[in-house]
Coordinates of C-alpha atoms and ligand atoms in Angstrom, one line a residue:
X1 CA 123.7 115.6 116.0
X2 CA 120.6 115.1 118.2
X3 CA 117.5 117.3 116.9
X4 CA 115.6 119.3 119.0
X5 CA 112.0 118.4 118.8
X6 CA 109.6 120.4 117.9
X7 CA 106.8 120.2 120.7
X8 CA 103.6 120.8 118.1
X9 CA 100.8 119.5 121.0
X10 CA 102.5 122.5 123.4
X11 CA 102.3 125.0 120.1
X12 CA 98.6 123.7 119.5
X13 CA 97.5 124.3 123.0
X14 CA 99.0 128.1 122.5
X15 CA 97.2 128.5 119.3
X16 CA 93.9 127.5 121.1
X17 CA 94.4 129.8 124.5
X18 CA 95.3 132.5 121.5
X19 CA 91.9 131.4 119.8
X20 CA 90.0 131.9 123.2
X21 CA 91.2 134.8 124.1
X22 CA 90.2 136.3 120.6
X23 CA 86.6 134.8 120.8
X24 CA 86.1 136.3 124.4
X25 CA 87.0 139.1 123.1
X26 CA 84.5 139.3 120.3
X27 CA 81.7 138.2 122.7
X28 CA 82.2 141.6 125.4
X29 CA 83.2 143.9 122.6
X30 CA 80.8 142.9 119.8
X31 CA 78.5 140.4 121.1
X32 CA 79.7 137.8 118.5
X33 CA 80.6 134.0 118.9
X34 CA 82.3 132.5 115.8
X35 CA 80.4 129.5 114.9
X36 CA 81.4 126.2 113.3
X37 CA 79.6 123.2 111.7
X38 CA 80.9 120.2 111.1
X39 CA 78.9 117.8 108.5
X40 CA 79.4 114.1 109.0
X41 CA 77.7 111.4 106.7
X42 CA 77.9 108.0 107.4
X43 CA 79.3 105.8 110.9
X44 CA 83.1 105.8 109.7
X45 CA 84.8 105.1 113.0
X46 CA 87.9 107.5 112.6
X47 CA 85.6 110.4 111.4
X48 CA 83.0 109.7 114.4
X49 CA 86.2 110.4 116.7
X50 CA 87.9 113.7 114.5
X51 CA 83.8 114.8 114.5
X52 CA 84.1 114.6 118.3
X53 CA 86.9 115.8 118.9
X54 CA 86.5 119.1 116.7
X55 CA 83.3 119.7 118.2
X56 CA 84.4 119.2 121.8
X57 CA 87.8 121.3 121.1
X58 CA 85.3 124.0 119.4
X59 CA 83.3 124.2 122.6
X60 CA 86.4 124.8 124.5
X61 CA 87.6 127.4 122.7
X62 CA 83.9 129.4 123.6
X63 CA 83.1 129.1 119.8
X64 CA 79.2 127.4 118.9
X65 CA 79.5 124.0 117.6
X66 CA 77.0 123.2 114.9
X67 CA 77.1 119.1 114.7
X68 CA 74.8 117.6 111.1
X69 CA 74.8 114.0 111.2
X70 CA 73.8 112.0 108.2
X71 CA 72.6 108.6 107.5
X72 CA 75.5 106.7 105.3
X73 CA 72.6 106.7 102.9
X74 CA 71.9 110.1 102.0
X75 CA 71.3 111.9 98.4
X76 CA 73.5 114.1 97.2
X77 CA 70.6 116.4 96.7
X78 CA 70.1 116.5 100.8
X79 CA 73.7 116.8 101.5
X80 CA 73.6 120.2 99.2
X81 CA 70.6 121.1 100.9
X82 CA 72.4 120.9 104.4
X83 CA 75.5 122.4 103.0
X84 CA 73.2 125.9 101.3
X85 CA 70.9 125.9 104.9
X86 CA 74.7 126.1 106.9
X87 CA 75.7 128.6 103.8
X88 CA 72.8 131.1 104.7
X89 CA 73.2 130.7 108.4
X90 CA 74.8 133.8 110.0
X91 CA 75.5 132.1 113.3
X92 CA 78.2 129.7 110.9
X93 CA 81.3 131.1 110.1
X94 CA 83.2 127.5 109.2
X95 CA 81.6 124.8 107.3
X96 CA 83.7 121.6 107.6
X97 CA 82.3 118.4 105.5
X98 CA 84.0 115.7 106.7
X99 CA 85.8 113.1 103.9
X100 CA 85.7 110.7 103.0
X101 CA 82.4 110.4 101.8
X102 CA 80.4 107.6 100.8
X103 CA 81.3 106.6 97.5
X104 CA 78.3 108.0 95.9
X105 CA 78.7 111.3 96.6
X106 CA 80.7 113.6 94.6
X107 CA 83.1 115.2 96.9
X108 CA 84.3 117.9 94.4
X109 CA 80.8 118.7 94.2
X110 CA 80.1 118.5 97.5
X111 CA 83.1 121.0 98.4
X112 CA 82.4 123.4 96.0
X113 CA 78.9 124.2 97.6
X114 CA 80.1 125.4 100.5
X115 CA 80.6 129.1 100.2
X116 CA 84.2 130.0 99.8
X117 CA 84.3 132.6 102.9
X118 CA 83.2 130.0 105.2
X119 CA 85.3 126.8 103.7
X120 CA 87.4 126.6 106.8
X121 CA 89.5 123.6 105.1
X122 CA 90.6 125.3 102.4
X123 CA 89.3 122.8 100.0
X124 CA 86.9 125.1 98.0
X125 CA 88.3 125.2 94.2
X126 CA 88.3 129.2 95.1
X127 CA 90.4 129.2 98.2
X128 CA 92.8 126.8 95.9
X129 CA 93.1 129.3 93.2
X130 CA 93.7 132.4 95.9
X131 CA 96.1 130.4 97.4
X132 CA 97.8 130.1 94.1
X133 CA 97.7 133.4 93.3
X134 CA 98.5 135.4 96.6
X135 CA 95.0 136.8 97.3
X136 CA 93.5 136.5 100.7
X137 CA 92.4 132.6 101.0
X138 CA 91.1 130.1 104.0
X139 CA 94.1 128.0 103.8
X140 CA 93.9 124.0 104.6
X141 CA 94.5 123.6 108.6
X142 CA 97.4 120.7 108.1
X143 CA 100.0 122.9 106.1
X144 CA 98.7 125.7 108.0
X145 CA 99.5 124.6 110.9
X146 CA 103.0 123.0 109.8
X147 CA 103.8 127.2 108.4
X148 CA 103.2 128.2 111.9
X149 CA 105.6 125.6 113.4
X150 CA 108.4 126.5 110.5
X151 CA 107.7 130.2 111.7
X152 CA 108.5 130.0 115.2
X153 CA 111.3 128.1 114.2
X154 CA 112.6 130.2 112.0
X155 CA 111.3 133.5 111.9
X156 CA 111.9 134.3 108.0
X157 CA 111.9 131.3 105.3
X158 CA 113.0 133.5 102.9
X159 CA 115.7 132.0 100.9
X160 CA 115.1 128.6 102.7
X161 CA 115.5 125.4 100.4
X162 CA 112.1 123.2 100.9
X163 CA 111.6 120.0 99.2
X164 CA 107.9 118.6 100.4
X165 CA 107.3 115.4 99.9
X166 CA 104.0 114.5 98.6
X167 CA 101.9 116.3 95.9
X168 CA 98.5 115.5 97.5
X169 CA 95.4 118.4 97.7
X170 CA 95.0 118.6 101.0
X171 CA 98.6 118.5 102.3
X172 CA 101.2 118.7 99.3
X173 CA 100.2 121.4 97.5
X174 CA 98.9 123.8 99.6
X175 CA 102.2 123.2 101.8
X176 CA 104.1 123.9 98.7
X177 CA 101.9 127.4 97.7
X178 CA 102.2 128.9 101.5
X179 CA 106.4 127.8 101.6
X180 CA 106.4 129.7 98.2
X181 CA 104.6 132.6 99.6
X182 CA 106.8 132.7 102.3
X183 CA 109.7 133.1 100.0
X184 CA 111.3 129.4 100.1
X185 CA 112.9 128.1 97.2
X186 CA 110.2 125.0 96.6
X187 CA 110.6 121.4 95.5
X188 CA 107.8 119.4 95.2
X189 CA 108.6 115.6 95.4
X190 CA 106.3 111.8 94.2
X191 CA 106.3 109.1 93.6
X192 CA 108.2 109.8 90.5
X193 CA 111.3 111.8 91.7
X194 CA 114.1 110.1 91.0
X195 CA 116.8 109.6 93.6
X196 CA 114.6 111.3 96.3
X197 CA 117.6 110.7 98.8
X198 CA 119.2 113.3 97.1
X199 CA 116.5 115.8 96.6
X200 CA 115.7 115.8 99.9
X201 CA 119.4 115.8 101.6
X202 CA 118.9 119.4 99.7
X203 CA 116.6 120.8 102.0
X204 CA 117.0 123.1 104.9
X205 CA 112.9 122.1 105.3
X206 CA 112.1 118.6 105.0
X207 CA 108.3 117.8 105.0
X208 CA 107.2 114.7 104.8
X209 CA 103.5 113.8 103.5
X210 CA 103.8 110.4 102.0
X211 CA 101.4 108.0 103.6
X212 CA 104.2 105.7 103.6
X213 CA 105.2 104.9 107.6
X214 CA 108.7 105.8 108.5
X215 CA 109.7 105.5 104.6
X216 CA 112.2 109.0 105.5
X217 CA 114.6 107.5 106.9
X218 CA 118.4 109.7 108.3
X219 CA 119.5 109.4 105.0
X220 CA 117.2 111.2 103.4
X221 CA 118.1 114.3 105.6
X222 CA 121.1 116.7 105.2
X223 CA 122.4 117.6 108.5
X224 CA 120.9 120.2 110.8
X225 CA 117.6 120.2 108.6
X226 CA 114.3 121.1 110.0
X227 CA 111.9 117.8 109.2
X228 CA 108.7 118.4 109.8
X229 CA 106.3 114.9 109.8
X230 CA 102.6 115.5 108.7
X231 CA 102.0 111.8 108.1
X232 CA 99.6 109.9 110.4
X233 CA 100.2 105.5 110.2
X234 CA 99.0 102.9 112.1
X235 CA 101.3 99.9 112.3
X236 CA 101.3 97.3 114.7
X237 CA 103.7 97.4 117.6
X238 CA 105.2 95.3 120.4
X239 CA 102.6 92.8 121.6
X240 CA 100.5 92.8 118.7
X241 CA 99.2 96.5 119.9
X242 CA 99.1 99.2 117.2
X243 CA 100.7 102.6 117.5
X244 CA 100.8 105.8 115.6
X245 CA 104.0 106.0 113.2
X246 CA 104.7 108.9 110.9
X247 CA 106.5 109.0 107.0
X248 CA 109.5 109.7 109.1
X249 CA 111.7 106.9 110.5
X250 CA 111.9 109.7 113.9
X251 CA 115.3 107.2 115.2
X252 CA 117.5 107.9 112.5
X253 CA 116.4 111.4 111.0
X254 CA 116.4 112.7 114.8
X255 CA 120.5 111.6 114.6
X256 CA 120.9 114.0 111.5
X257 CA 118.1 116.7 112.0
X258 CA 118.5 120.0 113.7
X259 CA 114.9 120.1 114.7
X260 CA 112.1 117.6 113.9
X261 CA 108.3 117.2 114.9
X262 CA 107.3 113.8 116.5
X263 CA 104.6 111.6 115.9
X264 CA 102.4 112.0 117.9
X265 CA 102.9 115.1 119.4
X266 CA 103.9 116.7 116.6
X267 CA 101.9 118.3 113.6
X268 CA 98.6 116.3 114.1
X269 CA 97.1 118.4 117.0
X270 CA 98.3 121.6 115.0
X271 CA 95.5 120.5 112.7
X272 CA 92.7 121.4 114.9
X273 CA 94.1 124.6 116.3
X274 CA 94.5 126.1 112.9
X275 CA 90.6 125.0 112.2
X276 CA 89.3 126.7 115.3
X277 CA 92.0 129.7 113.9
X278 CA 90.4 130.1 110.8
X279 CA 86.4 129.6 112.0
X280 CA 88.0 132.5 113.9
X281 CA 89.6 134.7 110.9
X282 CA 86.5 133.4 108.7
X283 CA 84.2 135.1 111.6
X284 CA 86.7 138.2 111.7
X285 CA 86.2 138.8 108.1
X286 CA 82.2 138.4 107.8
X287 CA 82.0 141.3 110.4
X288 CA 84.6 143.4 108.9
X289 CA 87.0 143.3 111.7
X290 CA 90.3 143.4 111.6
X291 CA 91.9 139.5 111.4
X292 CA 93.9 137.6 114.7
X293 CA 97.6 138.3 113.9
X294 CA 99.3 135.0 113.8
X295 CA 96.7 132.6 113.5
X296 CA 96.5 133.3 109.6
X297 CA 99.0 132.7 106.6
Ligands
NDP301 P1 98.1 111.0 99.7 O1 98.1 109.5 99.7 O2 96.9 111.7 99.1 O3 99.4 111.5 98.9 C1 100.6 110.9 99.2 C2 101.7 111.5 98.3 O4 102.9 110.9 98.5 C3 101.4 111.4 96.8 O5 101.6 112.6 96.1 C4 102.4 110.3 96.3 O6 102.9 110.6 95.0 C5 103.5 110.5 97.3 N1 104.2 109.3 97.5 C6 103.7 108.0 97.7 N2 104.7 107.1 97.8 C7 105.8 107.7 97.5 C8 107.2 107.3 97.4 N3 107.5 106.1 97.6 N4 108.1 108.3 97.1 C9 107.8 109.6 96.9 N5 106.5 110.0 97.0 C10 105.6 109.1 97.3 O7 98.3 111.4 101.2 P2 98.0 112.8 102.0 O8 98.7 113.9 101.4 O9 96.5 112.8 102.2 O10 98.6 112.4 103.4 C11 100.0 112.2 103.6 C12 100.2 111.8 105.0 O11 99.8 112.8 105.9 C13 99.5 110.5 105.4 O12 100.3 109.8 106.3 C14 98.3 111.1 106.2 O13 97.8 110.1 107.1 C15 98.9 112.3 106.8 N6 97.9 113.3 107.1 C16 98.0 113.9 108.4 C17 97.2 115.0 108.7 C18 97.4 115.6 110.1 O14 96.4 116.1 110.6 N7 98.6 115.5 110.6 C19 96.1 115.4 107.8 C20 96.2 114.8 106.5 C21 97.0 113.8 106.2 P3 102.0 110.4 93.7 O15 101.2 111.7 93.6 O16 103.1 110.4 92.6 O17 101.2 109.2 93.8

């Protein structure tokens, strides 16, 4: 078997043109723009480019992009302080802190003092909670944005076995909650599963969020599953270059898969669509108007 791939920078470009469309919308009938701030502290290369590219992808989308910009060195007490001015700021409608933080700042902390309705990543011990227990939540953009691939896939996933593995906060769990909510039956799989080949050659929905590159290898994956990659690796390549690998060994699961997202290409840009998606569903809610179908879980 050959898997189809699943084209997740062509679904992200969708979700975007569906954000824009929304947000034009707002602006001639209501006179709003959805607003989003991103909060960076520190010069950590990687975040410097995801701060630039969120911003810039905001932008495009016709949404105002609020940029903070903090010295590597700053309290904990100035961070909150930027975090309760964007709070009480009606032109914000996301709040995005981005981690990791310097070490001495408390990121549970630091997350917790953004208010829930505007904690467009879903990290807020609130929106983790609602999650949990069905009520309306912001939902983190990674398995968000891996829900909306499995749902034009599939339509339903009721009845669906999914073994995720990776137990992780920002990408495990909450991938777990919104499978469950969607009705799949739901394995959650570590670093202490034993015989993980065999859990996972269980599952109609393989998702992969390890950190470990292209540790998933064909054998892990029972024929004609859909295998859906979240992980992000950089490995070195041919000529001493580096590329982007995911947790899936993409060669040998593609053999067995029915479907399967690549890296890259795959689930990364979903991330930032489903951001922009719920700045826009964060903005929706604050006016009391009624919430884009399909960008939300
Ligand atoms: P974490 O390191 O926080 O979690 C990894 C999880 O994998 C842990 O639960 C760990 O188990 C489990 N694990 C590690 N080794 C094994 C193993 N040998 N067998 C089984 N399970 C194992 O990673 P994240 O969840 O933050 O990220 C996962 C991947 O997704 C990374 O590659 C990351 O780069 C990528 N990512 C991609 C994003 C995107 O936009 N596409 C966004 C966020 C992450 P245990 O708990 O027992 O230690």
């Amino acid at each position: 078997m050959t898997a189809t791939i699943i084209d997740g920078k062509a679904f992200a470009a969708r979700v975007r043109g569906e954000v824009a469309e929304h947000v034009a919308r707002l602006k001639s009938e209501h006179g709003i723009t959805p607003g989003l701030a991103v909060v960076l502290v520190g010069e950590d290369p990687a975040s410097q480019v995801y701060v630039r590219n969120k911003g810039k992808q905001t932008v495009e989308a016709g949404m105002a992009s609020f940029e903070r910009k903090l010295p590597a060195e700053t309290s904990e007490r100035d961070l909150l302080a930027v975090v309760e001015e964007l709070n009480n700021d009606p032109a914000v409608h996301g709040i995005l802190v981005q981690l990791p933080l310097p070490k001495h700042l408390n990121e549970d902390l630091v997350i917790n003092s953004i208010a829930p309705e505007k904690d467009v990543d879903g990290f807020h011990i609130s929106n983790v909670g609602r999650l949990a227990t069905g009520q309306k939540a912001m939902v983190p953009c990674t398995p968000l944005g891996c829900l909306m691939l499995l749902r034009d896939h599939f339509g339903s996933l009721s009845g669906k076995n999914a073994v995720v593995v990776g137990r992780s906060n920002i990408v495990g769990k909450p991938m777990a909650q919104l499978l469950l909510r969607d009705s799949a039956t739901v394995t959650i799989a570590h670093s202490r599963t034993q015989d993980l080949p065999e859990v996972c050659r269980r599952a109609d929905i393989l998702v992969a969020a390890v950190g470990r590159p292209e540790m998933i290898t064909g054998d892990y994956v029972k024929p004609g599953a859909v295998v859906i990659d979240v992980g992000i690796n950089r490995v070195e390549g041919e000529g001493g270059k580096t590329k982007l690998v995911g947790d899936v060994d993409f060669e040998s699961a593609s053999a067995v898969a029915g479907a399967i997202t690549p890296v890259p290409g795959g689930v990364g840009p979903m991330t930032i669509a489903c951001l922009l998606a719920n700045t826009l569903t964060s903005c929706c809610r604050a006016h009391g108007l009624p919430e884009p179908e399909g960008l939300t879980a």
